[in-house]
């Protein structure tokens, strides 16, 4: 009956993790993956609505599947998942997309499995009893890095963000379930685990005796892992215990994803972020005191309703002062049901673009300067994959910077920690040559 599946994914790492979980479940039912949607019996679109652009892409993609469904009828299942499908939307989407068979809310892959089993009857293989014996899907058997969600949803309700309406309030997955999944991934050869949450540092709020620092220390004990990361942190929940864990645990990468979104206190308050510019600066200082070589990435929104030129310049100056490592700049766009969508989106598009470009240029100059320190130094790289096109291996240093490694292309390097002498550095990547073991690492 249903033999082949195809999953299309757009959006954040949480969606990537959800798609991988779903692929693993579908393969436990006996389905195999196909690269083309037209060849599949089950097509899943995993969607993102955090901004208008990915939502438009998902809608276009979905509409392009309509003729296929009309011609194949019951022999094809089309499922829509991810942030397009919140509790409320699940009631209205069937009217808009009557050719879609199943709508499933984010992070609930088992619902689709149950649906297919009900439709497929005996033709489908039974699901492996212990679903926590999580298997990497076909084609990803050699994955070096994997994402593991640890908190689902978000309770913060920032004024501009649609996530709480689609993914619900936050809840922590049980530590023993997470550790079992991590062990299963490590046993299959995964070397780097990134623990995920919309506010990852809220992990354990409702659990006795657990918090993110404790969980990270436990994950670092899992045999076979080389590196552990976590994202995305929220400045209001970042505490000294967590920063100390990063400083002390050798496997815990000196890497923080810490969005500040705006550098002006009035705008931060409007956004309901829950911290001030001064508090954010204090956290960054504390991280740099305890973890001097830390990579700190951030997210910034420009053109929030009523953001004045002077307020935008506060954001510019904050980035300039803190010299963070990477900043993802987004232009504000109103999202349905959010508090800020009730306000006029009063900053013109060209002005948002001007502010975005200004920040982008600042990011680039900071990165050029910071990466400029690397040529001549030797760094530790976890090799992720080989790039046929360039003949180089691709990997990252613990701080997250991308490195292309020149080595003998025939050498089986993926998954290895290697020493690399950096020979060239640009703002967004570096190139280096493979060194013998024992060289000094920065
Ligand atoms: S913390 Fe704010 S921006 Fe992040 S997911 Fe939650 S509501 Fe959205």
PDB file of C-alpha atoms in Angstrom, residues 147-395:
ATOM      1  CA  UNK A 147      19.433  17.698  16.953  1.00  0.00           C
ATOM      2  CA  UNK A 148      17.498  16.456  19.965  1.00  0.00           C
ATOM      3  CA  UNK A 149      14.484  18.522  21.119  1.00  0.00           C
ATOM      4  CA  UNK A 150      14.350  18.809  24.912  1.00  0.00           C
ATOM      5  CA  UNK A 151      11.633  21.428  25.379  1.00  0.00           C
ATOM      6  CA  UNK A 152       8.602  21.681  23.124  1.00  0.00           C
ATOM      7  CA  UNK A 153       6.581  24.863  22.612  1.00  0.00           C
ATOM      8  CA  UNK A 154       7.119  28.269  24.206  1.00  0.00           C
ATOM      9  CA  UNK A 155       5.352  30.087  27.036  1.00  0.00           C
ATOM     10  CA  UNK A 156       7.086  33.422  26.704  1.00  0.00           C
ATOM     11  CA  UNK A 157       4.683  35.062  24.219  1.00  0.00           C
ATOM     12  CA  UNK A 158       6.937  37.799  22.839  1.00  0.00           C
ATOM     13  CA  UNK A 159       4.698  40.395  21.223  1.00  0.00           C
ATOM     14  CA  UNK A 160       5.737  39.582  17.619  1.00  0.00           C
ATOM     15  CA  UNK A 161       6.049  35.808  17.753  1.00  0.00           C
ATOM     16  CA  UNK A 162       3.584  33.272  16.428  1.00  0.00           C
ATOM     17  CA  UNK A 163       5.357  30.217  17.880  1.00  0.00           C
ATOM     18  CA  UNK A 164       3.407  29.998  21.182  1.00  0.00           C
ATOM     19  CA  UNK A 165       0.134  29.954  19.194  1.00  0.00           C
ATOM     20  CA  UNK A 166       1.301  27.077  17.019  1.00  0.00           C
ATOM     21  CA  UNK A 167       3.524  25.009  19.291  1.00  0.00           C
ATOM     22  CA  UNK A 168       1.663  25.618  22.562  1.00  0.00           C
ATOM     23  CA  UNK A 169       3.126  26.338  26.008  1.00  0.00           C
ATOM     24  CA  UNK A 170       6.549  24.936  26.798  1.00  0.00           C
ATOM     25  CA  UNK A 171       7.012  21.548  28.383  1.00  0.00           C
ATOM     26  CA  UNK A 172      10.203  19.619  29.090  1.00  0.00           C
ATOM     27  CA  UNK A 173      10.767  16.115  27.801  1.00  0.00           C
ATOM     28  CA  UNK A 174      11.703  13.618  30.516  1.00  0.00           C
ATOM     29  CA  UNK A 175      15.490  13.463  31.063  1.00  0.00           C
ATOM     30  CA  UNK A 176      15.579   9.670  30.851  1.00  0.00           C
ATOM     31  CA  UNK A 177      13.831   9.761  27.440  1.00  0.00           C
ATOM     32  CA  UNK A 178      16.281  12.387  26.172  1.00  0.00           C
ATOM     33  CA  UNK A 179      19.295  10.442  27.455  1.00  0.00           C
ATOM     34  CA  UNK A 180      18.021   7.243  25.884  1.00  0.00           C
ATOM     35  CA  UNK A 181      17.638   9.011  22.544  1.00  0.00           C
ATOM     36  CA  UNK A 182      21.121  10.534  22.835  1.00  0.00           C
ATOM     37  CA  UNK A 183      22.641   7.132  23.664  1.00  0.00           C
ATOM     38  CA  UNK A 184      20.871   5.590  20.665  1.00  0.00           C
ATOM     39  CA  UNK A 185      22.229   8.318  18.384  1.00  0.00           C
ATOM     40  CA  UNK A 186      25.765   7.993  19.783  1.00  0.00           C
ATOM     41  CA  UNK A 187      25.606   4.216  19.320  1.00  0.00           C
ATOM     42  CA  UNK A 188      24.813   4.844  15.633  1.00  0.00           C
ATOM     43  CA  UNK A 189      27.933   6.979  15.241  1.00  0.00           C
ATOM     44  CA  UNK A 190      26.654  10.515  15.899  1.00  0.00           C
ATOM     45  CA  UNK A 191      29.467  12.615  17.388  1.00  0.00           C
ATOM     46  CA  UNK A 192      27.781  15.934  18.084  1.00  0.00           C
ATOM     47  CA  UNK A 193      24.417  16.461  19.763  1.00  0.00           C
ATOM     48  CA  UNK A 194      22.599  19.793  19.884  1.00  0.00           C
ATOM     49  CA  UNK A 195      19.851  19.992  22.489  1.00  0.00           C
ATOM     50  CA  UNK A 196      17.002  22.133  21.174  1.00  0.00           C
ATOM     51  CA  UNK A 197      14.290  24.303  22.643  1.00  0.00           C
ATOM     52  CA  UNK A 198      12.584  27.574  21.730  1.00  0.00           C
ATOM     53  CA  UNK A 199      13.877  28.662  25.149  1.00  0.00           C
ATOM     54  CA  UNK A 200      16.291  25.868  25.869  1.00  0.00           C
ATOM     55  CA  UNK A 201      17.460  27.366  29.161  1.00  0.00           C
ATOM     56  CA  UNK A 202      13.943  26.991  30.577  1.00  0.00           C
ATOM     57  CA  UNK A 203      14.467  23.232  30.482  1.00  0.00           C
ATOM     58  CA  UNK A 204      13.287  21.534  33.652  1.00  0.00           C
ATOM     59  CA  UNK A 205      11.141  24.412  34.988  1.00  0.00           C
ATOM     60  CA  UNK A 206       8.385  21.923  35.805  1.00  0.00           C
ATOM     61  CA  UNK A 207      10.668  19.005  36.680  1.00  0.00           C
ATOM     62  CA  UNK A 208      12.054  18.426  40.120  1.00  0.00           C
ATOM     63  CA  UNK A 209      15.842  18.327  40.379  1.00  0.00           C
ATOM     64  CA  UNK A 210      16.554  18.948  36.678  1.00  0.00           C
ATOM     65  CA  UNK A 211      17.668  21.989  34.760  1.00  0.00           C
ATOM     66  CA  UNK A 212      19.611  22.524  31.542  1.00  0.00           C
ATOM     67  CA  UNK A 213      23.022  22.595  33.238  1.00  0.00           C
ATOM     68  CA  UNK A 214      22.392  19.203  34.877  1.00  0.00           C
ATOM     69  CA  UNK A 215      21.007  17.709  31.676  1.00  0.00           C
ATOM     70  CA  UNK A 216      23.992  18.935  29.649  1.00  0.00           C
ATOM     71  CA  UNK A 217      26.418  17.439  32.160  1.00  0.00           C
ATOM     72  CA  UNK A 218      24.557  14.115  31.931  1.00  0.00           C
ATOM     73  CA  UNK A 219      24.566  14.175  28.115  1.00  0.00           C
ATOM     74  CA  UNK A 220      28.332  14.836  28.155  1.00  0.00           C
ATOM     75  CA  UNK A 221      28.798  11.493  29.946  1.00  0.00           C
ATOM     76  CA  UNK A 222      27.319   9.512  27.038  1.00  0.00           C
ATOM     77  CA  UNK A 223      29.998   7.324  25.454  1.00  0.00           C
ATOM     78  CA  UNK A 224      31.022   8.094  21.913  1.00  0.00           C
ATOM     79  CA  UNK A 225      30.058  11.780  21.812  1.00  0.00           C
ATOM     80  CA  UNK A 226      32.729  14.341  21.004  1.00  0.00           C
ATOM     81  CA  UNK A 227      30.701  17.530  21.349  1.00  0.00           C
ATOM     82  CA  UNK A 228      27.475  18.824  22.873  1.00  0.00           C
ATOM     83  CA  UNK A 229      25.705  22.115  22.077  1.00  0.00           C
ATOM     84  CA  UNK A 230      22.387  23.697  23.030  1.00  0.00           C
ATOM     85  CA  UNK A 231      20.138  26.351  21.513  1.00  0.00           C
ATOM     86  CA  UNK A 232      18.294  28.737  21.624  1.00  0.00           C
ATOM     87  CA  UNK A 233      18.897  30.451  24.958  1.00  0.00           C
ATOM     88  CA  UNK A 234      16.820  33.318  26.288  1.00  0.00           C
ATOM     89  CA  UNK A 235      18.700  36.053  28.181  1.00  0.00           C
ATOM     90  CA  UNK A 236      16.088  36.088  30.962  1.00  0.00           C
ATOM     91  CA  UNK A 237      16.805  32.453  31.846  1.00  0.00           C
ATOM     92  CA  UNK A 238      20.564  32.213  31.300  1.00  0.00           C
ATOM     93  CA  UNK A 239      22.084  31.604  34.741  1.00  0.00           C
ATOM     94  CA  UNK A 240      25.544  31.248  36.249  1.00  0.00           C
ATOM     95  CA  UNK A 241      25.139  27.496  36.769  1.00  0.00           C
ATOM     96  CA  UNK A 242      24.685  27.048  33.024  1.00  0.00           C
ATOM     97  CA  UNK A 243      27.622  29.279  32.107  1.00  0.00           C
ATOM     98  CA  UNK A 244      29.793  27.428  34.656  1.00  0.00           C
ATOM     99  CA  UNK A 245      28.805  24.069  33.127  1.00  0.00           C
ATOM    100  CA  UNK A 246      29.975  25.315  29.706  1.00  0.00           C
ATOM    101  CA  UNK A 247      33.241  26.496  31.271  1.00  0.00           C
ATOM    102  CA  UNK A 248      33.851  23.182  33.044  1.00  0.00           C
ATOM    103  CA  UNK A 249      32.642  20.407  30.737  1.00  0.00           C
ATOM    104  CA  UNK A 250      35.248  19.673  28.064  1.00  0.00           C
ATOM    105  CA  UNK A 251      32.683  18.266  25.617  1.00  0.00           C
ATOM    106  CA  UNK A 252      30.335  21.217  26.005  1.00  0.00           C
ATOM    107  CA  UNK A 253      31.113  23.632  23.176  1.00  0.00           C
ATOM    108  CA  UNK A 254      31.910  27.248  24.108  1.00  0.00           C
ATOM    109  CA  UNK A 255      28.987  28.378  22.013  1.00  0.00           C
ATOM    110  CA  UNK A 256      25.843  30.342  22.888  1.00  0.00           C
ATOM    111  CA  UNK A 257      22.817  31.302  20.775  1.00  0.00           C
ATOM    112  CA  UNK A 258      21.543  34.303  22.684  1.00  0.00           C
ATOM    113  CA  UNK A 259      19.137  36.557  20.771  1.00  0.00           C
ATOM    114  CA  UNK A 260      18.906  40.171  21.954  1.00  0.00           C
ATOM    115  CA  UNK A 261      16.425  41.253  19.213  1.00  0.00           C
ATOM    116  CA  UNK A 262      16.752  44.983  20.028  1.00  0.00           C
ATOM    117  CA  UNK A 263      19.258  47.166  21.824  1.00  0.00           C
ATOM    118  CA  UNK A 264      16.789  49.782  23.045  1.00  0.00           C
ATOM    119  CA  UNK A 265      14.893  49.323  26.288  1.00  0.00           C
ATOM    120  CA  UNK A 266      11.608  50.824  25.107  1.00  0.00           C
ATOM    121  CA  UNK A 267      11.555  48.519  22.083  1.00  0.00           C
ATOM    122  CA  UNK A 268      12.549  45.527  24.227  1.00  0.00           C
ATOM    123  CA  UNK A 269       9.657  46.304  26.534  1.00  0.00           C
ATOM    124  CA  UNK A 270       7.256  46.645  23.598  1.00  0.00           C
ATOM    125  CA  UNK A 271       8.494  43.274  22.386  1.00  0.00           C
ATOM    126  CA  UNK A 272       7.865  41.804  25.879  1.00  0.00           C
ATOM    127  CA  UNK A 273      11.279  40.226  25.873  1.00  0.00           C
ATOM    128  CA  UNK A 274      11.684  40.367  29.646  1.00  0.00           C
ATOM    129  CA  UNK A 275      15.192  41.860  29.970  1.00  0.00           C
ATOM    130  CA  UNK A 276      16.942  45.171  29.455  1.00  0.00           C
ATOM    131  CA  UNK A 277      19.921  46.165  27.332  1.00  0.00           C
ATOM    132  CA  UNK A 278      21.997  46.449  30.537  1.00  0.00           C
ATOM    133  CA  UNK A 279      21.032  42.952  31.674  1.00  0.00           C
ATOM    134  CA  UNK A 280      21.970  41.514  28.298  1.00  0.00           C
ATOM    135  CA  UNK A 281      25.386  43.213  28.468  1.00  0.00           C
ATOM    136  CA  UNK A 282      25.905  41.767  31.961  1.00  0.00           C
ATOM    137  CA  UNK A 283      25.197  38.236  30.717  1.00  0.00           C
ATOM    138  CA  UNK A 284      27.624  38.569  27.816  1.00  0.00           C
ATOM    139  CA  UNK A 285      30.291  39.876  30.214  1.00  0.00           C
ATOM    140  CA  UNK A 286      29.716  36.960  32.546  1.00  0.00           C
ATOM    141  CA  UNK A 287      29.984  34.470  29.666  1.00  0.00           C
ATOM    142  CA  UNK A 288      33.226  36.068  28.491  1.00  0.00           C
ATOM    143  CA  UNK A 289      34.691  36.056  31.999  1.00  0.00           C
ATOM    144  CA  UNK A 290      33.974  32.366  32.526  1.00  0.00           C
ATOM    145  CA  UNK A 291      34.343  31.171  28.917  1.00  0.00           C
ATOM    146  CA  UNK A 292      36.803  33.648  27.353  1.00  0.00           C
ATOM    147  CA  UNK A 293      36.852  32.082  23.880  1.00  0.00           C
ATOM    148  CA  UNK A 294      33.053  31.616  23.604  1.00  0.00           C
ATOM    149  CA  UNK A 295      31.286  32.097  20.285  1.00  0.00           C
ATOM    150  CA  UNK A 296      28.093  34.105  20.887  1.00  0.00           C
ATOM    151  CA  UNK A 297      25.473  34.305  18.145  1.00  0.00           C
ATOM    152  CA  UNK A 298      22.407  36.484  18.236  1.00  0.00           C
ATOM    153  CA  UNK A 299      19.155  37.362  16.443  1.00  0.00           C
ATOM    154  CA  UNK A 300      17.995  40.905  15.778  1.00  0.00           C
ATOM    155  CA  UNK A 301      14.704  42.280  14.444  1.00  0.00           C
ATOM    156  CA  UNK A 302      14.760  45.614  12.601  1.00  0.00           C
ATOM    157  CA  UNK A 303      11.768  47.808  11.843  1.00  0.00           C
ATOM    158  CA  UNK A 304       9.586  46.795  14.788  1.00  0.00           C
ATOM    159  CA  UNK A 305       6.482  49.063  14.846  1.00  0.00           C
ATOM    160  CA  UNK A 306       7.360  52.582  16.074  1.00  0.00           C
ATOM    161  CA  UNK A 307      11.133  51.829  16.224  1.00  0.00           C
ATOM    162  CA  UNK A 308      12.747  55.236  15.693  1.00  0.00           C
ATOM    163  CA  UNK A 309      16.070  55.889  13.987  1.00  0.00           C
ATOM    164  CA  UNK A 310      17.695  56.611  17.352  1.00  0.00           C
ATOM    165  CA  UNK A 311      16.268  53.392  18.828  1.00  0.00           C
ATOM    166  CA  UNK A 312      17.575  51.420  15.863  1.00  0.00           C
ATOM    167  CA  UNK A 313      20.989  53.036  16.419  1.00  0.00           C
ATOM    168  CA  UNK A 314      20.914  51.698  20.006  1.00  0.00           C
ATOM    169  CA  UNK A 315      20.696  48.233  18.477  1.00  0.00           C
ATOM    170  CA  UNK A 316      23.520  49.052  16.060  1.00  0.00           C
ATOM    171  CA  UNK A 317      25.717  50.381  18.864  1.00  0.00           C
ATOM    172  CA  UNK A 318      25.013  47.392  21.096  1.00  0.00           C
ATOM    173  CA  UNK A 319      26.212  44.987  18.423  1.00  0.00           C
ATOM    174  CA  UNK A 320      29.198  47.227  17.731  1.00  0.00           C
ATOM    175  CA  UNK A 321      30.073  47.336  21.415  1.00  0.00           C
ATOM    176  CA  UNK A 322      29.603  43.638  22.164  1.00  0.00           C
ATOM    177  CA  UNK A 323      31.148  42.395  18.894  1.00  0.00           C
ATOM    178  CA  UNK A 324      29.111  39.197  18.876  1.00  0.00           C
ATOM    179  CA  UNK A 325      30.079  36.495  16.429  1.00  0.00           C
ATOM    180  CA  UNK A 326      27.097  36.024  14.152  1.00  0.00           C
ATOM    181  CA  UNK A 327      23.886  38.032  14.032  1.00  0.00           C
ATOM    182  CA  UNK A 328      20.853  36.863  12.070  1.00  0.00           C
ATOM    183  CA  UNK A 329      18.987  39.990  11.063  1.00  0.00           C
ATOM    184  CA  UNK A 330      15.260  39.746  10.328  1.00  0.00           C
ATOM    185  CA  UNK A 331      12.998  42.478   9.050  1.00  0.00           C
ATOM    186  CA  UNK A 332       9.858  42.716  11.173  1.00  0.00           C
ATOM    187  CA  UNK A 333       6.701  41.330   9.616  1.00  0.00           C
ATOM    188  CA  UNK A 334       3.356  41.056  11.440  1.00  0.00           C
ATOM    189  CA  UNK A 335       2.201  37.515  12.150  1.00  0.00           C
ATOM    190  CA  UNK A 336      -1.419  36.479  12.749  1.00  0.00           C
ATOM    191  CA  UNK A 337      -2.825  36.594  16.297  1.00  0.00           C
ATOM    192  CA  UNK A 338       0.284  38.193  17.773  1.00  0.00           C
ATOM    193  CA  UNK A 339       0.035  41.278  19.958  1.00  0.00           C
ATOM    194  CA  UNK A 340       2.164  43.433  17.659  1.00  0.00           C
ATOM    195  CA  UNK A 341       0.007  42.563  14.637  1.00  0.00           C
ATOM    196  CA  UNK A 342      -2.653  44.805  16.175  1.00  0.00           C
ATOM    197  CA  UNK A 343      -0.272  47.738  15.753  1.00  0.00           C
ATOM    198  CA  UNK A 344       0.340  49.480  12.468  1.00  0.00           C
ATOM    199  CA  UNK A 345       3.383  48.072  10.653  1.00  0.00           C
ATOM    200  CA  UNK A 346       4.576  51.644  10.237  1.00  0.00           C
ATOM    201  CA  UNK A 347       8.235  51.318   9.203  1.00  0.00           C
ATOM    202  CA  UNK A 348       8.357  51.331   5.384  1.00  0.00           C
ATOM    203  CA  UNK A 349       9.914  48.330   3.635  1.00  0.00           C
ATOM    204  CA  UNK A 350      12.835  50.370   2.223  1.00  0.00           C
ATOM    205  CA  UNK A 351      13.664  51.660   5.677  1.00  0.00           C
ATOM    206  CA  UNK A 352      13.623  48.150   7.154  1.00  0.00           C
ATOM    207  CA  UNK A 353      15.913  47.049   4.341  1.00  0.00           C
ATOM    208  CA  UNK A 354      18.281  49.978   4.982  1.00  0.00           C
ATOM    209  CA  UNK A 355      18.519  49.046   8.667  1.00  0.00           C
ATOM    210  CA  UNK A 356      19.034  45.375   7.800  1.00  0.00           C
ATOM    211  CA  UNK A 357      21.837  46.191   5.362  1.00  0.00           C
ATOM    212  CA  UNK A 358      23.520  48.487   7.901  1.00  0.00           C
ATOM    213  CA  UNK A 359      23.562  45.722  10.492  1.00  0.00           C
ATOM    214  CA  UNK A 360      24.645  43.121   7.948  1.00  0.00           C
ATOM    215  CA  UNK A 361      27.609  45.264   7.001  1.00  0.00           C
ATOM    216  CA  UNK A 362      28.520  45.693  10.646  1.00  0.00           C
ATOM    217  CA  UNK A 363      28.275  41.924  11.208  1.00  0.00           C
ATOM    218  CA  UNK A 364      30.513  41.320   8.217  1.00  0.00           C
ATOM    219  CA  UNK A 365      33.175  43.752   9.400  1.00  0.00           C
ATOM    220  CA  UNK A 366      33.133  42.265  12.930  1.00  0.00           C
ATOM    221  CA  UNK A 367      33.408  38.750  11.537  1.00  0.00           C
ATOM    222  CA  UNK A 368      36.239  39.710   9.177  1.00  0.00           C
ATOM    223  CA  UNK A 369      38.145  41.216  12.066  1.00  0.00           C
ATOM    224  CA  UNK A 370      37.480  38.321  14.463  1.00  0.00           C
ATOM    225  CA  UNK A 371      38.183  35.567  11.945  1.00  0.00           C
ATOM    226  CA  UNK A 372      41.290  37.483  10.880  1.00  0.00           C
ATOM    227  CA  UNK A 373      42.925  36.262  14.094  1.00  0.00           C
ATOM    228  CA  UNK A 374      42.828  32.645  12.947  1.00  0.00           C
ATOM    229  CA  UNK A 375      45.325  32.353  10.042  1.00  0.00           C
ATOM    230  CA  UNK A 376      48.525  30.833  11.417  1.00  0.00           C
ATOM    231  CA  UNK A 377      46.691  29.161  14.320  1.00  0.00           C
ATOM    232  CA  UNK A 378      45.766  25.498  14.675  1.00  0.00           C
ATOM    233  CA  UNK A 379      42.188  24.670  15.635  1.00  0.00           C
ATOM    234  CA  UNK A 380      40.166  21.567  16.441  1.00  0.00           C
ATOM    235  CA  UNK A 381      37.609  20.706  13.761  1.00  0.00           C
ATOM    236  CA  UNK A 382      34.857  18.098  13.909  1.00  0.00           C
ATOM    237  CA  UNK A 383      34.642  16.965  10.294  1.00  0.00           C
ATOM    238  CA  UNK A 384      31.060  16.652   9.067  1.00  0.00           C
ATOM    239  CA  UNK A 385      31.187  15.837   5.356  1.00  0.00           C
ATOM    240  CA  UNK A 386      33.228  15.820   2.154  1.00  0.00           C
ATOM    241  CA  UNK A 387      32.524  18.350  -0.560  1.00  0.00           C
ATOM    242  CA  UNK A 388      32.981  16.835  -4.011  1.00  0.00           C
ATOM    243  CA  UNK A 389      32.919  20.251  -5.668  1.00  0.00           C
ATOM    244  CA  UNK A 390      35.863  21.754  -3.788  1.00  0.00           C
ATOM    245  CA  UNK A 391      37.654  18.555  -2.799  1.00  0.00           C
ATOM    246  CA  UNK A 392      37.678  19.787   0.803  1.00  0.00           C
ATOM    247  CA  UNK A 393      36.208  18.468   4.028  1.00  0.00           C
ATOM    248  CA  UNK A 394      33.694  20.612   5.850  1.00  0.00           C
ATOM    249  CA  UNK A 395      33.491  20.973   9.617  1.00  0.00           C
TER     250      UNK A 395
END
